GROMACS .gro file of C-alpha atoms in nm:
model
  196
    1MET     CA    1   9.579  -3.904 -30.992
    2LYS     CA    2   9.333  -3.870 -31.282
    3GLY     CA    3   9.234  -4.237 -31.248
    4LEU     CA    4   9.168  -4.197 -30.874
    5LEU     CA    5   8.955  -3.887 -30.938
    6LYS     CA    6   8.750  -4.073 -31.202
    7THR     CA    7   8.697  -4.362 -30.960
    8ILE     CA    8   8.583  -4.129 -30.682
    9ILE     CA    9   8.345  -3.946 -30.919
   10GLY     CA   10   8.213  -4.283 -31.042
   11ILE     CA   11   8.153  -4.402 -30.686
   12ILE     CA   12   7.975  -4.075 -30.598
   13ILE     CA   13   7.752  -4.105 -30.907
   14VAL     CA   14   7.662  -4.465 -30.818
   15ILE     CA   15   7.583  -4.363 -30.459
   16VAL     CA   16   7.363  -4.074 -30.577
   17VAL     CA   17   7.177  -4.300 -30.824
   18VAL     CA   18   7.125  -4.569 -30.557
   19CYS     CA   19   7.001  -4.305 -30.308
   20PHE     CA   20   6.747  -4.169 -30.559
   21ALA     CA   21   6.627  -4.522 -30.643
   22PHE     CA   22   6.604  -4.603 -30.272
   23LYS     CA   23   6.413  -4.280 -30.205
   24GLY     CA   24   6.172  -4.350 -30.491
   25CYS     CA   25   6.098  -4.705 -30.370
   26TYR     CA   26   6.050  -4.591 -30.011
   27ASN     CA   27   5.821  -4.304 -30.109
   28ASN     CA   28   5.611  -4.530 -30.332
   29MET     CA   29   5.558  -4.766 -30.038
   30VAL     CA   30   5.455  -4.477 -29.816
   31VAL     CA   31   5.209  -4.351 -30.080
   32GLU     CA   32   5.051  -4.697 -30.128
   33GLN     CA   33   5.030  -4.756 -29.753
   34GLU     CA   34   4.859  -4.420 -29.707
   35LYS     CA   35   4.609  -4.504 -29.982
   36ALA     CA   36   4.526  -4.830 -29.804
   37THR     CA   37   4.489  -4.672 -29.460
   38THR     CA   38   4.273  -4.394 -29.606
   39ALA     CA   39   4.056  -4.654 -29.776
   40PHE     CA   40   4.018  -4.832 -29.442
   41ALA     CA   41   3.920  -4.504 -29.276
   42ASN     CA   42   3.653  -4.466 -29.546
   43VAL     CA   43   3.521  -4.813 -29.458
   44GLN     CA   44   3.500  -4.710 -29.094
   45SER     CA   45   3.325  -4.389 -29.195
   46ALA     CA   46   3.062  -4.585 -29.388
   47TYR     CA   47   3.007  -4.815 -29.090
   48GLN     CA   48   2.976  -4.508 -28.865
   49ARG     CA   49   2.710  -4.363 -29.096
   50ARG     CA   50   2.513  -4.685 -29.060
   51ALA     CA   51   2.553  -4.677 -28.683
   52ASP     CA   52   2.430  -4.317 -28.678
   53LEU     CA   53   2.114  -4.407 -28.874
   54ILE     CA   54   2.017  -4.699 -28.651
   55PRO     CA   55   1.884  -4.503 -28.348
   56ASN     CA   56   1.643  -4.315 -28.576
   57LEU     CA   57   1.527  -4.636 -28.738
   58VAL     CA   58   1.479  -4.806 -28.401
   59GLU     CA   59   1.277  -4.513 -28.266
   60THR     CA   60   1.054  -4.513 -28.574
   61VAL     CA   61   0.987  -4.885 -28.542
   62LYS     CA   62   0.927  -4.860 -28.166
   63GLY     CA   63   0.619  -4.648 -28.220
   64TYR     CA   64   0.455  -4.912 -28.439
   65ALA     CA   65   0.594  -5.245 -28.324
   66LYS     CA   66   0.575  -5.247 -27.948
   67HIS     CA   67   0.583  -5.630 -27.925
   68GLU     CA   68   0.913  -5.648 -28.115
   69GLU     CA   69   1.118  -5.546 -27.813
   70GLN     CA   70   1.360  -5.841 -27.849
   71THR     CA   71   1.449  -5.748 -28.209
   72LEU     CA   72   1.492  -5.382 -28.114
   73THR     CA   73   1.715  -5.483 -27.822
   74GLU     CA   74   1.925  -5.704 -28.053
   75VAL     CA   75   1.977  -5.415 -28.293
   76VAL     CA   76   2.074  -5.173 -28.016
   77ASN     CA   77   2.313  -5.427 -27.859
   78ALA     CA   78   2.470  -5.517 -28.195
   79ARG     CA   79   2.519  -5.147 -28.273
   80SER     CA   80   2.679  -5.092 -27.935
   81LYS     CA   81   2.915  -5.385 -27.983
   82ALA     CA   82   3.006  -5.279 -28.337
   83THR     CA   83   3.088  -4.923 -28.232
   84GLN     CA   84   3.300  -5.036 -27.935
   85ILE     CA   85   3.549  -5.224 -28.150
   86THR     CA   86   3.816  -4.983 -28.260
   87VAL     CA   87   4.064  -5.082 -28.525
   88ASP     CA   88   4.379  -4.889 -28.604
   89PRO     CA   89   4.481  -4.924 -28.971
   90GLU     CA   90   4.847  -4.896 -28.869
   91ASN     CA   91   4.818  -5.204 -28.648
   92LEU     CA   92   4.556  -5.409 -28.832
   93THR     CA   93   4.607  -5.774 -28.739
   94PRO     CA   94   4.405  -6.054 -28.902
   95GLU     CA   95   4.242  -6.123 -28.564
   96LYS     CA   96   4.138  -5.759 -28.511
   97LEU     CA   97   4.002  -5.736 -28.866
   98GLN     CA   98   3.806  -6.059 -28.814
   99GLU     CA   99   3.665  -5.930 -28.483
  100PHE     CA  100   3.568  -5.603 -28.652
  101GLN     CA  101   3.401  -5.787 -28.941
  102ALA     CA  102   3.217  -6.022 -28.702
  103ALA     CA  103   3.070  -5.731 -28.505
  104GLN     CA  104   2.962  -5.557 -28.825
  105GLY     CA  105   2.812  -5.886 -28.949
  106GLU     CA  106   2.605  -5.921 -28.629
  107LEU     CA  107   2.479  -5.568 -28.681
  108SER     CA  108   2.386  -5.644 -29.042
  109SER     CA  109   2.196  -5.953 -28.929
  110ALA     CA  110   2.008  -5.763 -28.658
  111LEU     CA  111   1.922  -5.488 -28.906
  112GLY     CA  112   1.787  -5.749 -29.147
  113LYS     CA  113   1.549  -5.871 -28.876
  114LEU     CA  114   1.444  -5.514 -28.802
  115ILE     CA  115   1.369  -5.441 -29.165
  116ALA     CA  116   1.173  -5.768 -29.191
  117ILE     CA  117   0.939  -5.645 -28.913
  118GLN     CA  118   0.778  -5.402 -29.157
  119GLU     CA  119   0.591  -5.691 -29.324
  120ASN     CA  120   0.390  -5.744 -29.003
  121TYR     CA  121   0.300  -5.375 -28.966
  122PRO     CA  122   0.138  -5.222 -29.276
  123GLU     CA  123   0.116  -4.879 -29.113
  124LEU     CA  124   0.492  -4.890 -29.045
  125LYS     CA  125   0.554  -4.995 -29.403
  126ALA     CA  126   0.361  -4.686 -29.519
  127ASN     CA  127   0.538  -4.448 -29.277
  128GLU     CA  128   0.747  -4.193 -29.469
  129ASN     CA  129   1.015  -4.170 -29.199
  130PHE     CA  130   1.059  -4.546 -29.204
  131LYS     CA  131   1.074  -4.554 -29.584
  132ASP     CA  132   1.331  -4.275 -29.588
  133LEU     CA  133   1.547  -4.441 -29.323
  134GLN     CA  134   1.522  -4.773 -29.504
  135VAL     CA  135   1.640  -4.613 -29.829
  136GLN     CA  136   1.925  -4.440 -29.646
  137LEU     CA  137   2.030  -4.768 -29.483
  138GLU     CA  138   2.022  -4.946 -29.817
  139GLY     CA  139   2.239  -4.674 -29.968
  140THR     CA  140   2.475  -4.696 -29.671
  141GLU     CA  141   2.508  -5.072 -29.713
  142ASN     CA  142   2.604  -5.010 -30.076
  143ARG     CA  143   2.859  -4.749 -29.963
  144ILE     CA  144   3.004  -4.996 -29.714
  145ASN     CA  145   3.044  -5.258 -29.984
  146GLU     CA  146   3.204  -5.008 -30.221
  147ALA     CA  147   3.438  -4.880 -29.949
  148ARG     CA  148   3.546  -5.236 -29.862
  149ASN     CA  149   3.613  -5.308 -30.231
  150LYS     CA  150   3.824  -4.991 -30.263
  151TYR     CA  151   4.013  -5.085 -29.947
  152ASN     CA  152   4.087  -5.433 -30.084
  153THR     CA  153   4.211  -5.282 -30.411
  154ALA     CA  154   4.439  -5.039 -30.223
  155VAL     CA  155   4.572  -5.322 -30.005
  156GLN     CA  156   4.637  -5.535 -30.312
  157SER     CA  157   4.837  -5.255 -30.471
  158TYR     CA  158   5.034  -5.194 -30.152
  159ASN     CA  159   5.102  -5.564 -30.087
  160THR     CA  160   5.215  -5.616 -30.447
  161LEU     CA  161   5.454  -5.322 -30.420
  162ILE     CA  162   5.619  -5.432 -30.094
  163ARG     CA  163   5.653  -5.793 -30.209
  164SER     CA  164   5.814  -5.707 -30.546
  165PHE     CA  165   6.190  -5.708 -30.590
  166PRO     CA  166   6.384  -5.488 -30.503
  167GLN     CA  167   6.119  -5.307 -30.297
  168ASN     CA  168   6.084  -5.613 -30.074
  169LEU     CA  169   6.437  -5.550 -29.944
  170ILE     CA  170   6.356  -5.191 -29.854
  171ALA     CA  171   6.014  -5.290 -29.717
  172GLY     CA  172   6.171  -5.551 -29.490
  173PHE     CA  173   6.433  -5.307 -29.367
  174PHE     CA  174   6.174  -5.039 -29.282
  175LYS     CA  175   5.913  -5.289 -29.157
  176PHE     CA  176   5.644  -5.224 -29.418
  177ASP     CA  177   5.425  -5.522 -29.332
  178LYS     CA  178   5.167  -5.690 -29.550
  179MET     CA  179   4.813  -5.562 -29.486
  180ASN     CA  180   4.501  -5.776 -29.459
  181LYS     CA  181   4.195  -5.753 -29.682
  182PHE     CA  182   3.828  -5.771 -29.591
  183GLU     CA  183   3.696  -6.118 -29.651
  184ALA     CA  184   3.345  -6.260 -29.655
  185ASP     CA  185   3.208  -6.412 -29.336
  186ALA     CA  186   3.200  -6.790 -29.331
  187SER     CA  187   2.819  -6.770 -29.318
  188ALA     CA  188   2.820  -6.589 -29.655
  189GLN     CA  189   2.942  -6.907 -29.822
  190LYS     CA  190   2.597  -7.066 -29.787
  191ALA     CA  191   2.319  -6.946 -30.011
  192PRO     CA  192   2.016  -6.836 -29.808
  193GLU     CA  193   1.712  -7.060 -29.822
  194VAL     CA  194   1.411  -6.907 -29.991
  195LYS     CA  195   1.076  -7.055 -29.887
  196PHE     CA  196   0.736  -6.963 -30.018
   0.00000   0.00000   0.00000
């Protein structure tokens, strides 16, 4: 009888220890996943800030650069396209992330053209509103880059956790899937040509 009681107590202790270990692994995965999805939300927030600044910048340029209608239209269209693509961090496929990045890349390119217009219009270059908006956009671009880097770091931590043993067994059982990182556009691989 004493031997049976010791065996039952031993089994109960093992079950309790396994349950606590299981709970700890599961909770760690949830915490890391939440960090990654929050970091992605911060990326989206930075992109939204840029999208919010663009109408003011376009209106400021319109007053000075009336012949630059095509560039202004490109910026407005690129902003519209970039804000229409919605990405859910819970369901972030490589294709959706690539589509999101492509739209944001088009917007960055259009903004670059818009900023380059200032060279042709000295009075625009001297305009305080334009200068202020340009500084804000530059700061926003830096925030976007920083937010993407933080997202990639959070995803790396999460992916490492769910792929490590024994967490990978629990992750597979509860469908904690690997998340995708932001990557550079293919066009970023080429250095830009500088001509004088």
